[in-house]
Coordinates of C-alpha atoms in Angstrom, one line a residue:
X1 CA 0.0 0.0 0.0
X2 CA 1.3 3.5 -0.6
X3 CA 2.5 5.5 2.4
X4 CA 0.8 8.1 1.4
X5 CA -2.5 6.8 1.4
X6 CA -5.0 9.2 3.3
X7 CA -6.6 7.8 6.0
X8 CA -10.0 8.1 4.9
X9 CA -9.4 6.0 1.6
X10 CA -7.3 3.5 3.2
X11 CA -10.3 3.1 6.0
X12 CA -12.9 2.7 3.1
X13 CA -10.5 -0.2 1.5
X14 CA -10.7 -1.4 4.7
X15 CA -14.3 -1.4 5.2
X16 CA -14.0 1.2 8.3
X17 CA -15.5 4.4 7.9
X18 CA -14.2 5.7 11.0
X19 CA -11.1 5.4 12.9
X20 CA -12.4 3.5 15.9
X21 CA -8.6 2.4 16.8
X22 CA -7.5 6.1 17.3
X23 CA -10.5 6.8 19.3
X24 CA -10.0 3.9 21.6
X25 CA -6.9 4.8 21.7
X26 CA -6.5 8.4 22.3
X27 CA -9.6 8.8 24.2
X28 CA -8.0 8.2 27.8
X29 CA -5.6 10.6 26.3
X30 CA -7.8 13.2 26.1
X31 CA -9.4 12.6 29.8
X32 CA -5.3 12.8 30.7
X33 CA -5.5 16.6 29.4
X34 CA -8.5 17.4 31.7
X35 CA -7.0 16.6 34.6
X36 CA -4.7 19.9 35.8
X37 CA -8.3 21.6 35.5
X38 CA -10.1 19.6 38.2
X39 CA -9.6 20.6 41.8
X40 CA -7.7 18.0 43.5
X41 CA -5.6 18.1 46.6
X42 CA -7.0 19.7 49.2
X43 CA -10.2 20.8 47.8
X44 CA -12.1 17.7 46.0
X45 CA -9.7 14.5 45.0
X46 CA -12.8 12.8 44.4
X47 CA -13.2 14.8 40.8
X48 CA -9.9 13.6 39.1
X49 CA -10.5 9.7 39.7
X50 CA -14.4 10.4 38.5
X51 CA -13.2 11.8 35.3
X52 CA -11.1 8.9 35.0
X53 CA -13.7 5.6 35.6
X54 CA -16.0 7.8 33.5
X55 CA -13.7 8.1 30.1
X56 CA -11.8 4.4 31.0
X57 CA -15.5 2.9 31.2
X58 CA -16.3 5.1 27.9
X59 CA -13.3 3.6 26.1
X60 CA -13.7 -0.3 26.9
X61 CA -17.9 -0.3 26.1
X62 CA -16.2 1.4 22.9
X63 CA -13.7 -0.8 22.7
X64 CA -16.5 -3.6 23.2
X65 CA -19.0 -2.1 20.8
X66 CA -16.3 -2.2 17.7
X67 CA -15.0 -5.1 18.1
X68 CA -18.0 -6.9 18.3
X69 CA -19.7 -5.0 15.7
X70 CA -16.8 -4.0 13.1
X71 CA -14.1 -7.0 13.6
X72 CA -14.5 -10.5 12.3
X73 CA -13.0 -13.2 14.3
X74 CA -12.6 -15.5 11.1
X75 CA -10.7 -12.8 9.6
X76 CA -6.7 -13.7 10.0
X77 CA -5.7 -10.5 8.1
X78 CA -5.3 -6.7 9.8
X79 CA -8.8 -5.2 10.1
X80 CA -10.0 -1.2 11.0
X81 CA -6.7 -0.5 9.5
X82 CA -5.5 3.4 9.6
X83 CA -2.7 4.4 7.6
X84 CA -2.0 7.8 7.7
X85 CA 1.5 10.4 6.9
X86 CA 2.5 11.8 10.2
X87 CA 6.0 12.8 9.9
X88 CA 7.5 12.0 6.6
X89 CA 10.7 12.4 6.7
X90 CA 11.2 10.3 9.2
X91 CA 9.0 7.6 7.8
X92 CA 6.5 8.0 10.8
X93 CA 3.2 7.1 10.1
X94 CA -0.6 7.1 12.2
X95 CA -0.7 3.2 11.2
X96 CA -3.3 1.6 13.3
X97 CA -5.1 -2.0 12.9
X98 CA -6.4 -5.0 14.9
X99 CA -6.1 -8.6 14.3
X100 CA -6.3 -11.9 16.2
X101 CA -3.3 -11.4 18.3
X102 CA -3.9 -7.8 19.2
X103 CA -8.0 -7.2 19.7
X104 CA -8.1 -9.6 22.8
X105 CA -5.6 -8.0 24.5
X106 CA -6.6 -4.3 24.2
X107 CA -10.2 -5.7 25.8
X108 CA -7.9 -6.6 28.6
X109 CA -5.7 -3.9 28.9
X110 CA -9.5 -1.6 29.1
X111 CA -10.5 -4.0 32.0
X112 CA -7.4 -3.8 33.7
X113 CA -7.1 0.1 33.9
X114 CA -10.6 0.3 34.7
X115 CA -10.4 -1.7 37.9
X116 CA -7.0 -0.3 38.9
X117 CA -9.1 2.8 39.2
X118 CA -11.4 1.7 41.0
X119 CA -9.3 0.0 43.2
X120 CA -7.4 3.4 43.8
X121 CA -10.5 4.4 45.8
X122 CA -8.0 5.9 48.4
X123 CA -5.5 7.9 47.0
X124 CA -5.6 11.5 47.8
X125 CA -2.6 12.7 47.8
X126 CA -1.4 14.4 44.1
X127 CA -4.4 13.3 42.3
X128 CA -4.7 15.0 39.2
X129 CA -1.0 13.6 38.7
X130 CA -2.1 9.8 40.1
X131 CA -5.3 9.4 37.6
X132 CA -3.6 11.6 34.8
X133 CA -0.8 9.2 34.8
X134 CA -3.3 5.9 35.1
X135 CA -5.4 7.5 31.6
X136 CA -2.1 8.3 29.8
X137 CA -0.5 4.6 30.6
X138 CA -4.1 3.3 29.0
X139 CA -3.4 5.0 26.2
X140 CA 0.1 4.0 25.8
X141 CA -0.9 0.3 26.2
X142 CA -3.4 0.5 23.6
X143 CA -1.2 2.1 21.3
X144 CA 1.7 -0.5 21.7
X145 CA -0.9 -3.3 20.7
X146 CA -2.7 -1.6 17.9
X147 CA 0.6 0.2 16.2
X148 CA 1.4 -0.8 12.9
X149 CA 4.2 1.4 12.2
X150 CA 7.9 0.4 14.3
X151 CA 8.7 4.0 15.1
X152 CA 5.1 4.6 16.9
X153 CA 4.9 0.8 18.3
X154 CA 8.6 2.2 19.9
X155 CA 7.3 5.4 20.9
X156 CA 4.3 3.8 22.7
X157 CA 6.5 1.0 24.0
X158 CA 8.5 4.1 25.6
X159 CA 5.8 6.4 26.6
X160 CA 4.3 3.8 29.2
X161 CA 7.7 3.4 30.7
X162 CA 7.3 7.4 32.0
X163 CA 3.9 6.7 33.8
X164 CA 4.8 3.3 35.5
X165 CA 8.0 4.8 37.1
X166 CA 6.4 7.5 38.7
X167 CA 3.4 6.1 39.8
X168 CA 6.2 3.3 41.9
X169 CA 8.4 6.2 42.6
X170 CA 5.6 8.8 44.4
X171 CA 2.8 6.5 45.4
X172 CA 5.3 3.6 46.3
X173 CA 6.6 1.7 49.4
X174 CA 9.6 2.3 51.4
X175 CA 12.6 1.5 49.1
X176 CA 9.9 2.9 45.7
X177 CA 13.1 5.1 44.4
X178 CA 15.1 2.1 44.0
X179 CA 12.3 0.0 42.5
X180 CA 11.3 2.2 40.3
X181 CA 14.7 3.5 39.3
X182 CA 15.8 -0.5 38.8
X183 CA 12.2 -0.5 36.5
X184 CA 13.7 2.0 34.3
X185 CA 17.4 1.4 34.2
X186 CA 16.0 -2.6 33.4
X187 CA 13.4 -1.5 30.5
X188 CA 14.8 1.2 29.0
X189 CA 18.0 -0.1 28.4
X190 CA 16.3 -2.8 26.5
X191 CA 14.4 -0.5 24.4
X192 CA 18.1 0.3 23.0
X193 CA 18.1 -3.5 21.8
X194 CA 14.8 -2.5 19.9
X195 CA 15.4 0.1 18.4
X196 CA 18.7 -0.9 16.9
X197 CA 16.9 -4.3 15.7
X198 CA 13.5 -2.7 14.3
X199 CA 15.8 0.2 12.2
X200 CA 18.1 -2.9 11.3
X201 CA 14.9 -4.7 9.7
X202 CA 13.4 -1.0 8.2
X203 CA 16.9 -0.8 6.4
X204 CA 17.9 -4.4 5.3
X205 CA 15.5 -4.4 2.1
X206 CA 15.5 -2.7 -1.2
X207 CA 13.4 0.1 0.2
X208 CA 13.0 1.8 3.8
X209 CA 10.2 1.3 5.5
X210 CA 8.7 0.8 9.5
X211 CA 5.4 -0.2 8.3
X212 CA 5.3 -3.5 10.1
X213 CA 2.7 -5.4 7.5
X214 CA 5.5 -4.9 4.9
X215 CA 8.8 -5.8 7.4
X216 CA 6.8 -9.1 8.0
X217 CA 6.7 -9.9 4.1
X218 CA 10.4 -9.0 4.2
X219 CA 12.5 -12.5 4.3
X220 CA 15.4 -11.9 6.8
X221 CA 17.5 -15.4 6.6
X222 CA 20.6 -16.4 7.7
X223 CA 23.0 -14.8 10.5
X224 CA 21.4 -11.4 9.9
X225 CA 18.1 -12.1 11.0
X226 CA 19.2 -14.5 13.7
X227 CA 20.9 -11.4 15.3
X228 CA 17.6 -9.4 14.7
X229 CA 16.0 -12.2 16.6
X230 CA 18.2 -11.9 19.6
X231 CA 17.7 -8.4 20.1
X232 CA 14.2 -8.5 20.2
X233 CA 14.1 -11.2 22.5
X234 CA 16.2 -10.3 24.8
X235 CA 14.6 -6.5 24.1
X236 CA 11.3 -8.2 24.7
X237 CA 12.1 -10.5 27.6
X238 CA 12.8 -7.8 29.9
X239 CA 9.3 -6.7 30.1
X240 CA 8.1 -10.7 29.8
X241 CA 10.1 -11.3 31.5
X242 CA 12.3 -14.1 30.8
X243 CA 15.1 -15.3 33.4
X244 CA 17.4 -13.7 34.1
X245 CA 15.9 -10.9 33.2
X246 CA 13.3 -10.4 35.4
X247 CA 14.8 -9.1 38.7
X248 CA 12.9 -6.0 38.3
X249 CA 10.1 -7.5 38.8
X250 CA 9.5 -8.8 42.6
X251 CA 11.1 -5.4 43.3
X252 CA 8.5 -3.0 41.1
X253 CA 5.4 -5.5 42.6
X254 CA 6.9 -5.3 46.1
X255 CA 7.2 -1.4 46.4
X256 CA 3.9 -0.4 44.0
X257 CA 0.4 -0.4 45.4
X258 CA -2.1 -2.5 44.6
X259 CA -3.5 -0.8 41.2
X260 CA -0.5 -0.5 39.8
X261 CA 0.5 -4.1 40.2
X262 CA -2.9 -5.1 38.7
X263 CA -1.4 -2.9 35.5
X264 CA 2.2 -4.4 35.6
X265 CA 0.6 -8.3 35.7
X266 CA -2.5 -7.4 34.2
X267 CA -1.1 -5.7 31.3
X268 CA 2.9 -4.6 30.9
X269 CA 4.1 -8.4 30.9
X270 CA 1.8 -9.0 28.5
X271 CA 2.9 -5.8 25.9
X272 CA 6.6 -8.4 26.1
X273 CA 5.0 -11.3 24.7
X274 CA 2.5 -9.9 22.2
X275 CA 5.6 -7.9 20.8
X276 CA 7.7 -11.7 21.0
X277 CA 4.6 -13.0 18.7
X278 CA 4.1 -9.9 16.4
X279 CA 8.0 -9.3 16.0
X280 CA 10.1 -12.4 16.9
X281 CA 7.3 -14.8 14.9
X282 CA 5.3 -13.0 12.3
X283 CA 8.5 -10.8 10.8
X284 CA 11.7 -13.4 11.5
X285 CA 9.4 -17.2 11.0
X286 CA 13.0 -18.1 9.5
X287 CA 15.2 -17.1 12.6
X288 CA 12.2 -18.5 14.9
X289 CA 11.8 -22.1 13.5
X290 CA 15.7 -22.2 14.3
X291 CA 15.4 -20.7 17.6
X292 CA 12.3 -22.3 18.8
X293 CA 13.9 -25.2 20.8
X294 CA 15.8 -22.3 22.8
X295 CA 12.8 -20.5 23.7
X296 CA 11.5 -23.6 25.3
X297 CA 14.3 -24.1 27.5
X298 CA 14.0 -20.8 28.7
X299 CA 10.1 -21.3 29.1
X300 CA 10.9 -24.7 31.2
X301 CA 13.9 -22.5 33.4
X302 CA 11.0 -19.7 33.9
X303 CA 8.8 -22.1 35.1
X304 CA 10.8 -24.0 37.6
X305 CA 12.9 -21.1 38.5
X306 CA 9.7 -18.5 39.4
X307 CA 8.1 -21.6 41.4
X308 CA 11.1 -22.1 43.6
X309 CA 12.2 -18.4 44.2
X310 CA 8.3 -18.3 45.5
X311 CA 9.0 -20.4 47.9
X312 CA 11.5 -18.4 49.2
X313 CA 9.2 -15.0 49.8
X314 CA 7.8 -13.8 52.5
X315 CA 6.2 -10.8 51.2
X316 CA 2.6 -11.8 49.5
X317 CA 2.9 -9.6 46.5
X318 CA 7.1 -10.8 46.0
X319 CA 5.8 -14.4 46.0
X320 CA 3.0 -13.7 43.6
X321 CA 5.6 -11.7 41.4
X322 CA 7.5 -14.8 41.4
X323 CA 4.6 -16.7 40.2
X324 CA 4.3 -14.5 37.6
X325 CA 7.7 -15.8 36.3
X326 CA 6.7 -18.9 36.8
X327 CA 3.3 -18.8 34.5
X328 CA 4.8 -16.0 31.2
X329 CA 7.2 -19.1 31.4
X330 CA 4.0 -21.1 30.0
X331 CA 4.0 -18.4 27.2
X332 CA 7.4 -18.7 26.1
X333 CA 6.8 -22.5 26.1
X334 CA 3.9 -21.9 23.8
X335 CA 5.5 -19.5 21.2
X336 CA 8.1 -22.1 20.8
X337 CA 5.9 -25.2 20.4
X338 CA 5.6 -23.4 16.6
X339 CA 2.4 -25.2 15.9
X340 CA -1.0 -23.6 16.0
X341 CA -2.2 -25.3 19.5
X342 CA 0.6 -24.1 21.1
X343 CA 0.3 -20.5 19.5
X344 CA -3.1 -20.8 20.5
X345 CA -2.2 -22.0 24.0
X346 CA 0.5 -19.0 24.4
X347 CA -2.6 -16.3 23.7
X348 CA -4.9 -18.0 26.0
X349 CA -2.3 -17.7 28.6
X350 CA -1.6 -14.1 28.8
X351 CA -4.9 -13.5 28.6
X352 CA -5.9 -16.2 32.0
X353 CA -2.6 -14.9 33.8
X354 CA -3.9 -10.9 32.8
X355 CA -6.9 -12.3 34.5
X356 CA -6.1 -14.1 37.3
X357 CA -2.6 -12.2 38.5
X358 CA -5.3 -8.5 38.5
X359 CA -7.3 -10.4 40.6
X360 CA -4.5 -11.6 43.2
X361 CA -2.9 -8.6 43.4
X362 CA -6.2 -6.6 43.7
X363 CA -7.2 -8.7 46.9
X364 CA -3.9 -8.4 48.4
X365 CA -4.0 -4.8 48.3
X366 CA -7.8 -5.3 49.8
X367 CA -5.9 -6.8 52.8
X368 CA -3.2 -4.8 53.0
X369 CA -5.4 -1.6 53.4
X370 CA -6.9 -3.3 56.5
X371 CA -3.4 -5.2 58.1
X372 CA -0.7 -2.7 57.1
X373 CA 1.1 -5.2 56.4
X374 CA 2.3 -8.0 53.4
X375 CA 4.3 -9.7 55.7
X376 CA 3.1 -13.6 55.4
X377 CA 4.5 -14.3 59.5
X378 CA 2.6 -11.2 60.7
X379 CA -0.5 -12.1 59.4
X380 CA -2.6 -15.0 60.3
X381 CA -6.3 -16.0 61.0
X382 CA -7.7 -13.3 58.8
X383 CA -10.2 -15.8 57.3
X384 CA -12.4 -15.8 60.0
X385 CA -12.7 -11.9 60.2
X386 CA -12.6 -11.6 56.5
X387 CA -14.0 -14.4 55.1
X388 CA -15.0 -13.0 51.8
X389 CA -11.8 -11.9 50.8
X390 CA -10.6 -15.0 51.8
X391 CA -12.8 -16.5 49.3
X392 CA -11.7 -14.5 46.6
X393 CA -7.7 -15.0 47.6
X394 CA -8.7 -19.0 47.4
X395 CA -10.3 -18.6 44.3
X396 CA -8.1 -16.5 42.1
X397 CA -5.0 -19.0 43.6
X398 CA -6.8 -21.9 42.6
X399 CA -7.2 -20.5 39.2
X400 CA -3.5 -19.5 38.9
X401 CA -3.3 -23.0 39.7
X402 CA -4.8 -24.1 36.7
X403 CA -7.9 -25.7 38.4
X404 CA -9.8 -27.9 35.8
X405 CA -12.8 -25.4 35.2
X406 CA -10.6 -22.2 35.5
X407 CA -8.9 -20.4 32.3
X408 CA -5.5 -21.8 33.6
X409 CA -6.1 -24.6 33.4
X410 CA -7.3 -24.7 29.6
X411 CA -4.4 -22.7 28.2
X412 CA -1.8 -24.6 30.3
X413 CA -3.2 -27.8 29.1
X414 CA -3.7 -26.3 25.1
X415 CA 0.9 -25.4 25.3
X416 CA 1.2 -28.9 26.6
X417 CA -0.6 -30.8 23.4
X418 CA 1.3 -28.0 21.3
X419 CA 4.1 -29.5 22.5
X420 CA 3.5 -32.9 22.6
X421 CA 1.4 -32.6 18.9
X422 CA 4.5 -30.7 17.0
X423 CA 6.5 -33.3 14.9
X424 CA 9.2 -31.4 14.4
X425 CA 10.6 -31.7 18.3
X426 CA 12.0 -35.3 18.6
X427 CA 10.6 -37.7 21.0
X428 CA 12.7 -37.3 24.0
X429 CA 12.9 -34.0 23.5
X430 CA 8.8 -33.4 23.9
X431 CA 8.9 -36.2 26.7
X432 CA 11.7 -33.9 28.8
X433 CA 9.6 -30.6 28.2
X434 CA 6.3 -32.1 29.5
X435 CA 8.3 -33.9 32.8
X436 CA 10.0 -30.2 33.5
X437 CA 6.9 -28.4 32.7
X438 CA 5.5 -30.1 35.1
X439 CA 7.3 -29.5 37.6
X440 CA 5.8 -26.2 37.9
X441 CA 2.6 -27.7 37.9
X442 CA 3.4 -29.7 40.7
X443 CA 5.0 -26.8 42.5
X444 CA 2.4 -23.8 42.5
X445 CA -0.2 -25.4 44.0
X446 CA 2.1 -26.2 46.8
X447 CA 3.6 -22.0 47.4
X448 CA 0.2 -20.6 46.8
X449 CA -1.7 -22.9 49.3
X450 CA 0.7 -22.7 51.9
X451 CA 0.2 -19.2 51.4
X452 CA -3.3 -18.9 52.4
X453 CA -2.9 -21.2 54.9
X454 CA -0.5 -19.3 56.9
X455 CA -2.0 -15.9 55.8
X456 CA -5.9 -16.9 56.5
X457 CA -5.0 -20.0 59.1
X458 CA -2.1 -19.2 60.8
X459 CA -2.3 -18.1 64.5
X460 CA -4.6 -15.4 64.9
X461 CA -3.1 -12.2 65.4
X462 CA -4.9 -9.9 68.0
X463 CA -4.0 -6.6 66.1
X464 CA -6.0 -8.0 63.3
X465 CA -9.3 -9.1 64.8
X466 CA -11.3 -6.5 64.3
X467 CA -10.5 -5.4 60.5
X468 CA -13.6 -4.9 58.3
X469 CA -14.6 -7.2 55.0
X470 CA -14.5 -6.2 51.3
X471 CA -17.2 -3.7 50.6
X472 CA -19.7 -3.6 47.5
X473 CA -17.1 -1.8 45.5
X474 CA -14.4 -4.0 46.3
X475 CA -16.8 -7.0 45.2
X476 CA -17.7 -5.5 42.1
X477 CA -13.6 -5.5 40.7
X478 CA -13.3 -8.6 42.3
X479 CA -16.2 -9.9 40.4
X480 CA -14.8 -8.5 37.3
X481 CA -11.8 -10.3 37.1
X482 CA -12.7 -13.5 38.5
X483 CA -16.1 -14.3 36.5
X484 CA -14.0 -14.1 33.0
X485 CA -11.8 -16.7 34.3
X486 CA -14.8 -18.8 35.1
X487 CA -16.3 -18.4 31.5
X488 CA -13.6 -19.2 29.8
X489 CA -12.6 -22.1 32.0
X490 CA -15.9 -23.4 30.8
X491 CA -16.3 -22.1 27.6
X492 CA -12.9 -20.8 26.0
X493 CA -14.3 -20.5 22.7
X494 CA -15.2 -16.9 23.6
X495 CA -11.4 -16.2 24.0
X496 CA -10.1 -18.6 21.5
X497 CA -12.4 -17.5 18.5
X498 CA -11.1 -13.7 18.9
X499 CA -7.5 -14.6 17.8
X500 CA -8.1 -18.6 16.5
X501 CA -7.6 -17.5 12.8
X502 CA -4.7 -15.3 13.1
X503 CA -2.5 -17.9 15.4
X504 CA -3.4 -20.7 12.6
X505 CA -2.4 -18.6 10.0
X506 CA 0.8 -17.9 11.7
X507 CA 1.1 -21.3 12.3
X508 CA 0.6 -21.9 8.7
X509 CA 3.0 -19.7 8.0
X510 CA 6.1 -21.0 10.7
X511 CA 5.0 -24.6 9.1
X512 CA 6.4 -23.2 5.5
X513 CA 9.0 -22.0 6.4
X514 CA 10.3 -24.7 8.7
X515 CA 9.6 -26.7 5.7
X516 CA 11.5 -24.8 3.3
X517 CA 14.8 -25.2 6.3
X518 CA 14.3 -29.1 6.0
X519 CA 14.7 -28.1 2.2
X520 CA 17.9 -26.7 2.3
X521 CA 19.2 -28.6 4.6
X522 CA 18.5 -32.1 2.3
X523 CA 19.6 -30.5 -0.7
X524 CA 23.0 -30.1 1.3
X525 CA 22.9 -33.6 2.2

C-alpha cells in the first residue's frame, strides 16, 4: 500500500468508515488533558478519579461495541486499518489495525485500567497527577498493541515506561526510588536492543520502510536475522520477562500499590509477549523455527525457577511476582511449540494470567489496606474476620493454579498438546519438556496454598481481629476479574475464537517455512 495513502481511503478499502482504533486509543488521552483543571488536593480528590472511571468505562464499552460490531474473528488479516502520513521524513506514520493477536488483548488492557481505578479508591494525595498518569498509561498500552508502524509501536513502547516509574516512585513503598529506578534502568536499556533491531529490519531491504505489514513480508534469513531475533528477545524479555531478566520485577510488585500491580501483571508483561509473537514470529518465521527449541528451554527454566524463588518470599505480593515468572514461562513454552495449538495455547495464557494475577494482586492490596502489612508471619487468622476476601484470595489461587474449570487450566493444558502434537521436536525432546513443565505444575499449587494457609489459618493475630470485609465496590472489581476466568474455563471458545484465525495462519505460515529449512538442509545432504 502507498505510504501516502490518506486515512480516509485506506479506512474505506478497509471497510471502516471511522477510525475506531484512534478513538479507543487516544480517548483516555484526552481525559489525561483534563485533569490539571479539576480541583484535587486539598479541595475535592474525588473529581480527578471520576473523570477517569468515566472516560476508562467510555473507552472499553467502545472498545467492546467495535469489536464486536466491526471486527470478524474469522478474519486472520489486519482489520479497521488506519494508515495515515505523520511525519515523513522520518518515515512516521498514524498506522493503526487489529487482528487476532492484538484485539483480545486491548479488551484486557481496558479492563485492567478500569479496575485499577477503582481500586485506587483511596489515593488522595497528588491526584490529578495519580489518575492523569493511570489514563495516559491506558493509552500508551493500547497504542503498543494496535501500532502498525515500528517507530510509533517504539514510541508507545517508551511512553508507558514514564507513567509506571512515577506512579512506583511517588505512590510507592519504602525502598519505591530504588524500585522504580531499577524498573527503568531494566526496561529502558532494552528499548536500546529495539530500536537498533527494528531500524536494522526498516533498512535491510530494497526500500526503507517501519510499516510493520510490509517488514513481515520482508525475508530476513541467515545470521542477519538470527541477530535481529536476539535483540528482540532479549529487548522483549525484559518486560516478559524471561530469566534472568526479570529481577525487576518482585522489586517494582513489592514497592507499587495494589492498582498498579494489577497494571504491571495485568497488562505490561503482556505488551513483552504480544511484541515476542508480532515481532520475533510473524517478521523473522525463519530465525524463529531455528530458535524455537531455545525458547523452550527458557520457558521450562521460567517455570521451575519462578516456582522455587516463591518459595523463598515472605512478602505476598514478591511471591505472587515470582509466580508470575513462573506462569509468562508457559508463554514462552507456547510460542516455541511453533504449531497452532501451542500458539493458541500461548494467547490464552496471557490473557488467564492478565486475568487471574489483576485479581490476586487486587485482593492483596484489599488486605493490605486493613493489616498494614504483606508480611506472610505477621499475618494470620484473617479468614475468619474476612471471610469473603478470603474467598476471593482462594479462588483466584486456585485458578492461577490451573484448576480444571478455570482459564488456567485450559491454556496450560492447550501449550502442553502444542508441545507434545509438533512433529518437528523429537521424542525425547517433547517427553523432557512435559516432565519439566511439570514441575511447575506440581510446585504452584504447593507456594500458593501454603500461602493462604498461613495468611488466613495461621495463629490469629490480636492486632487484626477487628478489621472490616471487602465492601460492595471491592466485590464488584473482584467480580470483574474472577467471573471471566470462570467463563472461559468453561467455555474458551469466547477467547479462542477472537485470535483462533490469526494464530493458525501464523502457524501456517512457521510450518512453510520450517519446511522450506528441512529443504535446504536435504539439498546439502
Amino acid at each position: 500500500m502507498d505510504a501516502n495513502l490518506p486515512l480516509s481511503a485506506a479506512s474505506s478499502l478497509f471497510g471502516s468508515s471511522f477510525p475506531w482504533l484512534s478513538l479507543i486509543a487516544l480517548l483516555p488521552a484526552g481525559g489525561a488533558l483534563l485533569m490539571p483543571f479539576l480541583p484535587g488536593d486539598g479541595t475535592d480528590p474525588r473529581g480527578p478519579r471520576t473523570v477517569a472511571l468515566v472516560v476508562l468505562l467510555a473507552d472499553l464499552l467502545l472498545m467492546l461495541w467495535v469489536f464486536s460490531q466491526e471486527y470478524d474473528g474469522g478474519t486472520s488479516g489486519l482489520q479497521l486499518v488506519e494508515r495515515l502520513p505523520w511525519v515523513p521524513l522520518l518515515g512516521l506514520e498514524w498506522s493503526l489495525g487489529a487482528d487476532g493477536l492484538s484485539t483480545p488483548l486491548v479488551v484486557l488492557s481496558g479492563l485492567v485500567t478500569l479496575l485499577a481505578v477503582a481500586a485506587s479508591w483511596n489515593i488522595n494525595r497528588k491526584t490529578q497527577l495519580y489518575f492523569g498518569l493511570l489514563l495516559l498509561q491506558a493509552s500508551a498500552q493500547s497504542l503498543v498493541f494496535l501500532s502498525q508502524d515500528f517507530l510509533l509501536f517504539f514510541l508507545a513502547w517508551e511512553l508507558e515506561l514514564v507513567p509506571v516509574y512515577l506512579l512506583i516512585a511517588i505512590w510507592g513503598g519504602q525502598a519505591r526510588q530504588y524500585a522504580a529506578t531499577k524498573f527503568i534502568l531494566y526496561t529502558a536499556t532494552a528499548s536500546l536492543l529495539i530500536l537498533i533491531s527494528g531500524l536494522a529490519l526498516a533498512l535491510g531491504g530494497d526500500t526503507f520502510t517501519l510499516n510493520l505489514q510490509e517488514l513481515s513480508q520482508r525475508s530476513y534469513a541467515g545470521s542477519f536475522g538470527i541477530l535481529c531475533y536476539l535483540g528482540f528477545l532479549v529487548g522483549f524479555g525484559v518486560k516478559l520477562p524471561i530469566f534472568p531478566l526479570h529481577t525487576w520485577l518482585p522489586d517494582a510488585h513489592g514497592e507499587a500499590n495494589a492498582p498498579v500491580s494489577m497494571l504491571l501483571a495485568g497488562v505490561l508483561l503482556k505488551m513483552g509477549g504480544y511484541a515476542l509473537l508480532r515481532f520475533n514470529v510473524q517478521m523473522l518465521p525463519d530465525a524463529h523455527v531455528v530458535l524455537a527449541p531455545a525458547l523452550i528451554v527458557l520457558g521450562i527454566v521460567n517455570i521451575i525457577y519462578g516456582a522455587l524463588n516463591a518459595f523463598a518470599q515472605d512478602n505476598v505480593k514478591r511471591r505472587i511476582a515470582c509466580s508470575s515468572v513462573s506462569h509468562m514461562g508457559f508463554v514462552l513454552l507456547g510460542i516455541g511449540a511453533v504449531d497452532s495449538l501451542g500458539l493458541s495455547g500461548a494467547m490464552l495464557q496471557m490473557i488467564s494470567h492478565g486475568l487471574i494475577a489483576a485479581a490476586m494482586f487486587f485482593v492483596t492490596g484489599v488486605f493490605y489496606e486493613r493489616t498494614k502489612t504483606l508480611s506472610i508471619p505477621n499475618m494470620g487468622g484473617l479468614a475468619k474476620v474476612l471471610p469473603i476476601t478470603f474467598a476471593f484470595f482462594l479462588t483466584s489461587s486456585l485458578a492461577s493454579l490451573a484448576l480444571p474449570g478455570m482459564s488456567g487450566f485450559i491454556s496450560e493444558i492447550t501449550i502442553f498438546l502444542g508441545v507434545t502434537s509438533n512433529a518437528g521436536f523429537t521424542t525425547g525432546f517433547r517427553v523432557i519438556t512435559v516432565l519439566l513443565a511439570a514441575i511447575g505444575l506440581v510446585l504452584t499449587p504447593i507456594y500458593l496454598l501454603s500461602m493462604c494457609r498461613r495468611v488466613f489459618f495461621g495463629p490469629r493475630i490480636p492486632a487484626l481481629a477487628v478489621v472490616g470485609d471487602m465492601n460492595p465496590r471491592e466485590l464488584v472489581i473482584g467480580l470483574s476479574l474472577l467471573v471471566p476466568t470462570l467463563v472461559i474455563g468453561f467455555w474458551p471458545r469466547v477467547a479462542i475464537d477472537i485470535y483462533e484465525a490469526s494464530t493458525t495462519a501464523l502457524a501456517g505460515d512457521l510450518a512453510s517455512h520450517a519446511q522450506i529449512a528441512l529443504g535446504r538442509i536435504s539439498a546439502l545432504g
